[in-house]
JSON list of C-alpha atoms in Angstrom, two decimals:
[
{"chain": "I", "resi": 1, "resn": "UNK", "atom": "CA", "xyz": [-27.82, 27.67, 28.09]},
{"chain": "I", "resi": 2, "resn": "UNK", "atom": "CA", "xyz": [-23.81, 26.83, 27.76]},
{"chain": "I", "resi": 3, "resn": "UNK", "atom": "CA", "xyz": [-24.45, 28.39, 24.15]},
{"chain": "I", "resi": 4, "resn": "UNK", "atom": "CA", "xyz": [-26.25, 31.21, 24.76]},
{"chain": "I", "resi": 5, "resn": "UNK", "atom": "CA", "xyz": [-23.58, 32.26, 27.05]},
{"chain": "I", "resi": 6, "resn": "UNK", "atom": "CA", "xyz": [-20.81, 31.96, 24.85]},
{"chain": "I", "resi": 7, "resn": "UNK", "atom": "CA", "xyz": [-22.45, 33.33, 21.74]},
{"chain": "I", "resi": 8, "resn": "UNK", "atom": "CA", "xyz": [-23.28, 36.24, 24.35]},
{"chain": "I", "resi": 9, "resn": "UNK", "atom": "CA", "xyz": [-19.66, 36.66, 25.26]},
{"chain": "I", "resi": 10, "resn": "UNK", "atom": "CA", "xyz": [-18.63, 36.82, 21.79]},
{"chain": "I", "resi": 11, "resn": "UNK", "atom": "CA", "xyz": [-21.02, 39.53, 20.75]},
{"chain": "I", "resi": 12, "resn": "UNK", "atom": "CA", "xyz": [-19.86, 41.85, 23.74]},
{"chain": "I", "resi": 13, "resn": "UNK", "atom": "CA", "xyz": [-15.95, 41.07, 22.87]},
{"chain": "I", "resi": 14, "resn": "UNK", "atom": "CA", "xyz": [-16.67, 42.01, 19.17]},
{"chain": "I", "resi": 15, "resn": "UNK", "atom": "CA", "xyz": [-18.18, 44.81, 20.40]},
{"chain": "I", "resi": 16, "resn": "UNK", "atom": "CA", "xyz": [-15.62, 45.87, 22.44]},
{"chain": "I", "resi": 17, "resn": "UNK", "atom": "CA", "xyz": [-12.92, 45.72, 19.35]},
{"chain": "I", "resi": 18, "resn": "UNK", "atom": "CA", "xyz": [-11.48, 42.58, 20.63]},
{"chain": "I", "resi": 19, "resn": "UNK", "atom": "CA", "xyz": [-11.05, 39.97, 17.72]},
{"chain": "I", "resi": 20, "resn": "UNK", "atom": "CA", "xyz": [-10.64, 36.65, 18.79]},
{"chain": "I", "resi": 21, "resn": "UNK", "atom": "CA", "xyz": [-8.12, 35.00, 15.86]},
{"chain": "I", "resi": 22, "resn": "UNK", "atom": "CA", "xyz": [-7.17, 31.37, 15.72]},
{"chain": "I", "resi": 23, "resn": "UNK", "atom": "CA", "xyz": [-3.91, 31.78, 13.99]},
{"chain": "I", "resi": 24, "resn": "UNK", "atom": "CA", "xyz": [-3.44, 29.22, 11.02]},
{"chain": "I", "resi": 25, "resn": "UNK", "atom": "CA", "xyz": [-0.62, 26.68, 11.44]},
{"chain": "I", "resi": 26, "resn": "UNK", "atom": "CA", "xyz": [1.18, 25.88, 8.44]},
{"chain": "I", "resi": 27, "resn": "UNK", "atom": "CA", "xyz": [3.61, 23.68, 10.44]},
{"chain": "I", "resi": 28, "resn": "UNK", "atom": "CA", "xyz": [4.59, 20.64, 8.15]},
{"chain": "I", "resi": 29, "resn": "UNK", "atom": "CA", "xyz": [8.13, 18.82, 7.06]},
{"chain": "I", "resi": 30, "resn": "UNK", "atom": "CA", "xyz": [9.02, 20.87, 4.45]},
{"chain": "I", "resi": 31, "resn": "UNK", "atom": "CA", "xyz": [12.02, 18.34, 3.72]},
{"chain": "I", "resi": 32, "resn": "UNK", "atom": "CA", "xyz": [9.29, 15.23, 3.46]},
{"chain": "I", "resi": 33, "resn": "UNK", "atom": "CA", "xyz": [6.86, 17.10, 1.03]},
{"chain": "I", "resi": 34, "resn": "UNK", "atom": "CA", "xyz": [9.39, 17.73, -0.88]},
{"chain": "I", "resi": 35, "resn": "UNK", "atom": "CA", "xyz": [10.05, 14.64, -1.62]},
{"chain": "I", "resi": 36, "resn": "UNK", "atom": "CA", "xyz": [6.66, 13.35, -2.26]},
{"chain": "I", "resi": 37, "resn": "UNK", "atom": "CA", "xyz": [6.32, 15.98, -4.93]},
{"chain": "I", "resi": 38, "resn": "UNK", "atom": "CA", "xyz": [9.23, 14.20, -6.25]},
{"chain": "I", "resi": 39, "resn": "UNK", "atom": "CA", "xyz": [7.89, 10.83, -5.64]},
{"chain": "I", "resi": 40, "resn": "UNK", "atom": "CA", "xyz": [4.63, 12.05, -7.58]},
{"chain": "I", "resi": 41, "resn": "UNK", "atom": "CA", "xyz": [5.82, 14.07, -10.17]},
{"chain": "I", "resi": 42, "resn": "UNK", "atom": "CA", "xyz": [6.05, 11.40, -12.63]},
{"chain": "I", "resi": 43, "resn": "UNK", "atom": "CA", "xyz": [2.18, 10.19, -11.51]},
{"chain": "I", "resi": 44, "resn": "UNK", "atom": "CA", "xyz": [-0.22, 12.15, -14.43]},
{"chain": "I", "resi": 45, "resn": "UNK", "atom": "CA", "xyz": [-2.71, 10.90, -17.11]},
{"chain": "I", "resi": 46, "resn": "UNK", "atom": "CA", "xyz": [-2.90, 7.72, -18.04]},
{"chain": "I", "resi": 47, "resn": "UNK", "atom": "CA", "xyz": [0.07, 6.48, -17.36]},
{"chain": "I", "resi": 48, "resn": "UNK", "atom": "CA", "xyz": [-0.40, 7.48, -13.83]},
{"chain": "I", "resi": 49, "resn": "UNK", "atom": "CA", "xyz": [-1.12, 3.53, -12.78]},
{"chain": "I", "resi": 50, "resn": "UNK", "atom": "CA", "xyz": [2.17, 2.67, -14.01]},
{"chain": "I", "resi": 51, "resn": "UNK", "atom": "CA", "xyz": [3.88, 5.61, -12.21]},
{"chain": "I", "resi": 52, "resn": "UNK", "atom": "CA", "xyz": [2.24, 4.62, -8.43]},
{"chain": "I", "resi": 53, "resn": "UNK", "atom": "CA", "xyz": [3.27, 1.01, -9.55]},
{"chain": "I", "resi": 54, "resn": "UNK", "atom": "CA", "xyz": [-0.12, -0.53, -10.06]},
{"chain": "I", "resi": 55, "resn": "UNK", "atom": "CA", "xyz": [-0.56, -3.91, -11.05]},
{"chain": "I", "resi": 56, "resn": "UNK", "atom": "CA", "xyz": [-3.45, -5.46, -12.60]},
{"chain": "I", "resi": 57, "resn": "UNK", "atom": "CA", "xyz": [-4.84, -8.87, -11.53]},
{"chain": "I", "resi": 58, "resn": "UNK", "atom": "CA", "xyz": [-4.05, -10.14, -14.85]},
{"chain": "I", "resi": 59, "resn": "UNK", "atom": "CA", "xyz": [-0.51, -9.27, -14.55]},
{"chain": "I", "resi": 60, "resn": "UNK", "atom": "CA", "xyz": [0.38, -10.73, -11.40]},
{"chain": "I", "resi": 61, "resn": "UNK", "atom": "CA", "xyz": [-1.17, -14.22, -11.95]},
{"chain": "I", "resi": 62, "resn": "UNK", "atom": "CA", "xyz": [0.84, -14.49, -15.63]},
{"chain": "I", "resi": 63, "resn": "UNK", "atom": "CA", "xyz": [3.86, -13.28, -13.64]},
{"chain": "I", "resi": 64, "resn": "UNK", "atom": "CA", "xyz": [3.63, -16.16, -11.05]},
{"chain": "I", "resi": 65, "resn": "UNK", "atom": "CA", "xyz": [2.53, -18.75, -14.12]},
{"chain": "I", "resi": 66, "resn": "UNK", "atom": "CA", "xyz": [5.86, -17.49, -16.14]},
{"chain": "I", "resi": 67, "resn": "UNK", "atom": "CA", "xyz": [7.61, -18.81, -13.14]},
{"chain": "I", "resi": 68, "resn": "UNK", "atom": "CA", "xyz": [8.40, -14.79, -12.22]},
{"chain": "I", "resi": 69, "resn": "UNK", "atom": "CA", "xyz": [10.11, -14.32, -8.26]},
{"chain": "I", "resi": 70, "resn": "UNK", "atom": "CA", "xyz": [7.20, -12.34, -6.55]},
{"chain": "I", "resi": 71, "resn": "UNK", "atom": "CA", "xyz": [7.49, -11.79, -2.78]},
{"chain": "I", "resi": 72, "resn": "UNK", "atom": "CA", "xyz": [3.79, -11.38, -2.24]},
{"chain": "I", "resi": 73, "resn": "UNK", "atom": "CA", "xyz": [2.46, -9.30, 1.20]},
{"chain": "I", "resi": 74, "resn": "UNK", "atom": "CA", "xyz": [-1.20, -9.81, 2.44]},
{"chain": "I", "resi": 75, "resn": "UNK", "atom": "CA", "xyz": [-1.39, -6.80, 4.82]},
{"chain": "I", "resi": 76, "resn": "UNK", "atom": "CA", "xyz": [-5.04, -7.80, 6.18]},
{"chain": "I", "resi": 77, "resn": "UNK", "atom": "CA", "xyz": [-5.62, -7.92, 9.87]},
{"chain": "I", "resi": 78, "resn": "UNK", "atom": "CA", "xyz": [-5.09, -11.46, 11.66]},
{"chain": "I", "resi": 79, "resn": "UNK", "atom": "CA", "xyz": [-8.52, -11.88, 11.50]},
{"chain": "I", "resi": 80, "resn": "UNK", "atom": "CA", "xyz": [-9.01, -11.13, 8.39]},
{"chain": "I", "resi": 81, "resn": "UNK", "atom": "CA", "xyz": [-6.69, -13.60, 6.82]},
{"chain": "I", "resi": 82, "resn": "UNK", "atom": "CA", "xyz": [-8.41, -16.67, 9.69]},
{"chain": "I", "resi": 83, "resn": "UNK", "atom": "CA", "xyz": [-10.08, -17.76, 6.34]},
{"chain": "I", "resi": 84, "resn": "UNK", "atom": "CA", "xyz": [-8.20, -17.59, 3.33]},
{"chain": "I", "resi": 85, "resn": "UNK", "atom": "CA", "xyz": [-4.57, -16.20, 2.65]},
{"chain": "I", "resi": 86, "resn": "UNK", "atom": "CA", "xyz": [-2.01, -16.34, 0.10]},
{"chain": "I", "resi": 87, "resn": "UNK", "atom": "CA", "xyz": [-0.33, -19.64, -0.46]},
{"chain": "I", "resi": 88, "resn": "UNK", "atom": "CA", "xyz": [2.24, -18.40, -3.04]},
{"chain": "I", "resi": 89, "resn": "UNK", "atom": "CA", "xyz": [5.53, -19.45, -2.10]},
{"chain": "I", "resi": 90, "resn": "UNK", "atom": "CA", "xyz": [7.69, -16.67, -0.17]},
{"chain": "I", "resi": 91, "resn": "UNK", "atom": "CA", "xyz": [4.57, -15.05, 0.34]},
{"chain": "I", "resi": 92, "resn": "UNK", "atom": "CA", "xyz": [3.85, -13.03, 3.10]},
{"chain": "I", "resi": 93, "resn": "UNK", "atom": "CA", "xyz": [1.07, -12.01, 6.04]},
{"chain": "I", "resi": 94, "resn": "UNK", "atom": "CA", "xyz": [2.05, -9.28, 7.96]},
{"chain": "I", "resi": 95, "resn": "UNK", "atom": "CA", "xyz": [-0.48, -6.86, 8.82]},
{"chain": "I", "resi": 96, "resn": "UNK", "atom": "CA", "xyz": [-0.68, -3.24, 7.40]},
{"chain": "I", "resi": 97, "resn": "UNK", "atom": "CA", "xyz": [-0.42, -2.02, 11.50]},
{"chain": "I", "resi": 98, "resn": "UNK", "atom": "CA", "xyz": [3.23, -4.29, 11.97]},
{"chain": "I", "resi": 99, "resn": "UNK", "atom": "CA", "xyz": [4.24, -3.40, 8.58]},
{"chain": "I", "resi": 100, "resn": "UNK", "atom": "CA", "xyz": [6.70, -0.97, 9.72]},
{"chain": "I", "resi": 101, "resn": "UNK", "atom": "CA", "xyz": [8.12, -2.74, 12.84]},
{"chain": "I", "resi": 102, "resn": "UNK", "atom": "CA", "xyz": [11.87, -3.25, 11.92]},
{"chain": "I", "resi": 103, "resn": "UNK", "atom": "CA", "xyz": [12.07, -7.01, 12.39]},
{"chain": "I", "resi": 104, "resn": "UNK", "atom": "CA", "xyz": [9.13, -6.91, 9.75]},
{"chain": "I", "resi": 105, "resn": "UNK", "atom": "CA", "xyz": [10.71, -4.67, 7.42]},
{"chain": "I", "resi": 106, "resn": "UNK", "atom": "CA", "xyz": [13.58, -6.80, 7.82]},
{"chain": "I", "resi": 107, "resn": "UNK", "atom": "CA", "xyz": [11.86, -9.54, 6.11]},
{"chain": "I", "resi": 108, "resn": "UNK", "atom": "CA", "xyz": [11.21, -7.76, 2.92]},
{"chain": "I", "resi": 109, "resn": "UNK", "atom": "CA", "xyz": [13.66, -7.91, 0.01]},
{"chain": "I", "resi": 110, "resn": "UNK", "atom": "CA", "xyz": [15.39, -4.95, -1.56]},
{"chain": "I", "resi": 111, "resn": "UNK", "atom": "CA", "xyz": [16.20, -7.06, -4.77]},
{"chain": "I", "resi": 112, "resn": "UNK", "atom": "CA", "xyz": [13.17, -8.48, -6.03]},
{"chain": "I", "resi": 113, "resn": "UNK", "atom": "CA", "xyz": [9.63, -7.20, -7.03]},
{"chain": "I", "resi": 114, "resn": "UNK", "atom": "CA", "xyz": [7.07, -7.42, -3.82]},
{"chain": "I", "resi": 115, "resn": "UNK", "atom": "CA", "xyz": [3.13, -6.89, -4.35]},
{"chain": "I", "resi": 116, "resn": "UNK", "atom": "CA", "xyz": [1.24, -5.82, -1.47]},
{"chain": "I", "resi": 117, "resn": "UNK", "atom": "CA", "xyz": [-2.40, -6.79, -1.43]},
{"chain": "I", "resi": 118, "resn": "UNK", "atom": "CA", "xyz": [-5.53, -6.22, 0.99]},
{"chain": "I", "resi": 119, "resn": "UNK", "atom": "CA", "xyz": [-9.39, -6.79, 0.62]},
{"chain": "I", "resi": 120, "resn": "UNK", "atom": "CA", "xyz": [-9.82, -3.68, -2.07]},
{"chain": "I", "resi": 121, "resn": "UNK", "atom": "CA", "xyz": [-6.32, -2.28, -2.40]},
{"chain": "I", "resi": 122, "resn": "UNK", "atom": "CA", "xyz": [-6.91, 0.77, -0.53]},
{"chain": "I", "resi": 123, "resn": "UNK", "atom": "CA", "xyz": [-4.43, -0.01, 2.15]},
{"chain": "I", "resi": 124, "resn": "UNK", "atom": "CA", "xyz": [-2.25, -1.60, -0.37]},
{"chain": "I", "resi": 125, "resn": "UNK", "atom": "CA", "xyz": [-1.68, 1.64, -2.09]},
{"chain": "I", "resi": 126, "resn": "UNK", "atom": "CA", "xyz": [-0.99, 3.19, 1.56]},
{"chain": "I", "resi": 127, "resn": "UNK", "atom": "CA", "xyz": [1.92, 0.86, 2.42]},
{"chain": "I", "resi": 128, "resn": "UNK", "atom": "CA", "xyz": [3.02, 0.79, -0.94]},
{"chain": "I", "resi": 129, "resn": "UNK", "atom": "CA", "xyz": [3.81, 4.25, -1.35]},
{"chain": "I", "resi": 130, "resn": "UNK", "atom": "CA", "xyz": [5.15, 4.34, 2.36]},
{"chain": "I", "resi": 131, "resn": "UNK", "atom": "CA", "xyz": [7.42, 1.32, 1.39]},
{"chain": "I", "resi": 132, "resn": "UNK", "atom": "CA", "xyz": [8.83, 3.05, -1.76]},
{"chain": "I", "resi": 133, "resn": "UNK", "atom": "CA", "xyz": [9.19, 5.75, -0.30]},
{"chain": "I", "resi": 134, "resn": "UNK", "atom": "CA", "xyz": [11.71, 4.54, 2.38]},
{"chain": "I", "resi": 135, "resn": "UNK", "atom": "CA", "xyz": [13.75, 2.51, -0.24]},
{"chain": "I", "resi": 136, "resn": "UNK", "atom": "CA", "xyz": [11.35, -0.53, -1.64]},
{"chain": "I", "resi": 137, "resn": "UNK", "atom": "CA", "xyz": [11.39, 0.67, -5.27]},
{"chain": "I", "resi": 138, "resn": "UNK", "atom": "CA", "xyz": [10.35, -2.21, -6.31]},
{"chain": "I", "resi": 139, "resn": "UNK", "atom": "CA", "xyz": [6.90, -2.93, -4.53]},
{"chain": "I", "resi": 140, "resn": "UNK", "atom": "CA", "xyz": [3.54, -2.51, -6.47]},
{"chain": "I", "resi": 141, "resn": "UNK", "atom": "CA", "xyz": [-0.17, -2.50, -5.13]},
{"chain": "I", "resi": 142, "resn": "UNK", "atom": "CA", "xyz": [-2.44, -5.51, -6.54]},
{"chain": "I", "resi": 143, "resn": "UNK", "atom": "CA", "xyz": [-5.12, -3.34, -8.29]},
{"chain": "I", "resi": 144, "resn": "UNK", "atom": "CA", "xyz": [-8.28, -4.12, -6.40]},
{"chain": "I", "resi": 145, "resn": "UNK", "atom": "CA", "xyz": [-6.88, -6.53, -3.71]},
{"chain": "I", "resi": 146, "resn": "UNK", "atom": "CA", "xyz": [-7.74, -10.00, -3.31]},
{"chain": "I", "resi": 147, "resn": "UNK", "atom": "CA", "xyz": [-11.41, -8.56, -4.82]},
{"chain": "I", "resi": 148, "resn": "UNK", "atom": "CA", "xyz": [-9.66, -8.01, -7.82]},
{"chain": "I", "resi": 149, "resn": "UNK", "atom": "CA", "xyz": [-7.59, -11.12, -7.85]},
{"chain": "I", "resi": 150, "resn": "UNK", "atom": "CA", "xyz": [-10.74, -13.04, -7.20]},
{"chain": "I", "resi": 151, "resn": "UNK", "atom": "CA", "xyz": [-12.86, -11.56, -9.69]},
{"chain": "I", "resi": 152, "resn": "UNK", "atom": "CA", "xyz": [-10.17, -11.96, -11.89]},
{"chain": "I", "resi": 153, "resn": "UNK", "atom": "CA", "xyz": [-8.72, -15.53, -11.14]},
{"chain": "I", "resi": 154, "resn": "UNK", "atom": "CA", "xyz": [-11.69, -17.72, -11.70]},
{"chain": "I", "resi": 155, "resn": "UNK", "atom": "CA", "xyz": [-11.19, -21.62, -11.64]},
{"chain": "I", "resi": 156, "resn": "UNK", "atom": "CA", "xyz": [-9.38, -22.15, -14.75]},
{"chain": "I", "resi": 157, "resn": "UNK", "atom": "CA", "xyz": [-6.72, -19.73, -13.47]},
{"chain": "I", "resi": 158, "resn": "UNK", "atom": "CA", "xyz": [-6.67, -20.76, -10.30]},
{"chain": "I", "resi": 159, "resn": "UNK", "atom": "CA", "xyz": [-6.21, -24.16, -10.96]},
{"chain": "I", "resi": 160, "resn": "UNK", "atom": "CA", "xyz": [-3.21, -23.81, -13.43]},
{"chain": "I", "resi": 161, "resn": "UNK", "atom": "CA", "xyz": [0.02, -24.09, -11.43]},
{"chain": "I", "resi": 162, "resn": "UNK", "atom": "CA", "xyz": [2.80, -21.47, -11.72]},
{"chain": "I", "resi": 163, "resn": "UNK", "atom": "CA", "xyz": [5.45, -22.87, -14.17]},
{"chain": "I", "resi": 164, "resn": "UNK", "atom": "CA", "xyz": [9.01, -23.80, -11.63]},
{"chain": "I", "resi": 165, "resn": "UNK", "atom": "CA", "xyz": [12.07, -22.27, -12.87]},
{"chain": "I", "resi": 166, "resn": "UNK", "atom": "CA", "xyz": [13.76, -25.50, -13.55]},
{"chain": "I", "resi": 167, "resn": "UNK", "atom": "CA", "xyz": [17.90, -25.37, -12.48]},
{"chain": "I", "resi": 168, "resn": "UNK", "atom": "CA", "xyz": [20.90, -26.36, -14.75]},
{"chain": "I", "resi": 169, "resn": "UNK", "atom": "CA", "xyz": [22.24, -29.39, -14.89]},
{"chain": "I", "resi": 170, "resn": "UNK", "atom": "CA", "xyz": [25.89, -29.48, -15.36]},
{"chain": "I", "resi": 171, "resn": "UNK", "atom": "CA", "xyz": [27.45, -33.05, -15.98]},
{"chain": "I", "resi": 172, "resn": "UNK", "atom": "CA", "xyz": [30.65, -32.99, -14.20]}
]
């Protein structure tokens, strides 16, 4: 009834010559885009991976057996990480939804190379971008989350301990 009413009401206010327009809003931060295009520019063909800083399974786990300084960031919910989590040192859980709380951000590092992973990497790619774009340069997204990582990282590289940078010894 509620329909046949308003299509009813329509018809006689077209009729009259009164056209109903819903003006289009093209209201956006012009400032922001702009820098996204910037952000992106750089992100075509195949070496657009490389330019949204992708890395590949196989990548990170020779990193951390090279002895390379990762600060790794599971960004799965609490829940999600009751089972199984990173146990990399330095590494991080702090969930995509806190991500941006100040005393979180506070916890990242500006000066070394941070990986963000989730279940498939589709929120890893969201809070990396968001992350370099307010000044974490250096933050990648694990290519297909801990999905990847696990179809990757099967027992024999799983069980083969990162190399430890060893220090200098000085004799005094």
């Amino acid at each position: 009834m509620f329909i046949k009413t308003l299509f009813t009401s329509m018809a006689t206010l077209m009729t009259a010559g009164t056209i109903l327009v819903s003006p289009i809003s093209h209201a956006y931060d012009k400032a922001l885009a702009e820098s996204y295009a910037v952000m992106f520019q750089p992100v075509v063909g195949a070496k657009a991976g490389k330019a949204l800083h992708v890395m590949k399974p196989k990548m990170f786990v020779e990193g951390l057996k090279q002895g390379k300084q990762v600060v790794a960031v599971d960004i799965r919910t609490e829940k999600e990480t009751g089972l199984f989590t990173l146990t990399i040192p330095g590494s991080l859980s702090i969930p995509l939804n806190k991500l941006f709380l100040p005393e979180n951000l506070d916890q990242l590092p500006t000066d070394e190379v941070i990986v963000v992973l989730c279940q498939s990497g589709v929120r890893a790619s969201a809070a990396t971008t968001a992350l370099r774009h307010i000044g974490f340069e250096n933050t990648y997204i694990l290519k297909g989350g801990f999905k990847g990582l696990v179809a990757y990282a099967g027992p024999k590289e799983a069980n083969t301990p990162p190399k430890v940078k060893a220090e200098k010894v000085t004799a005094k």
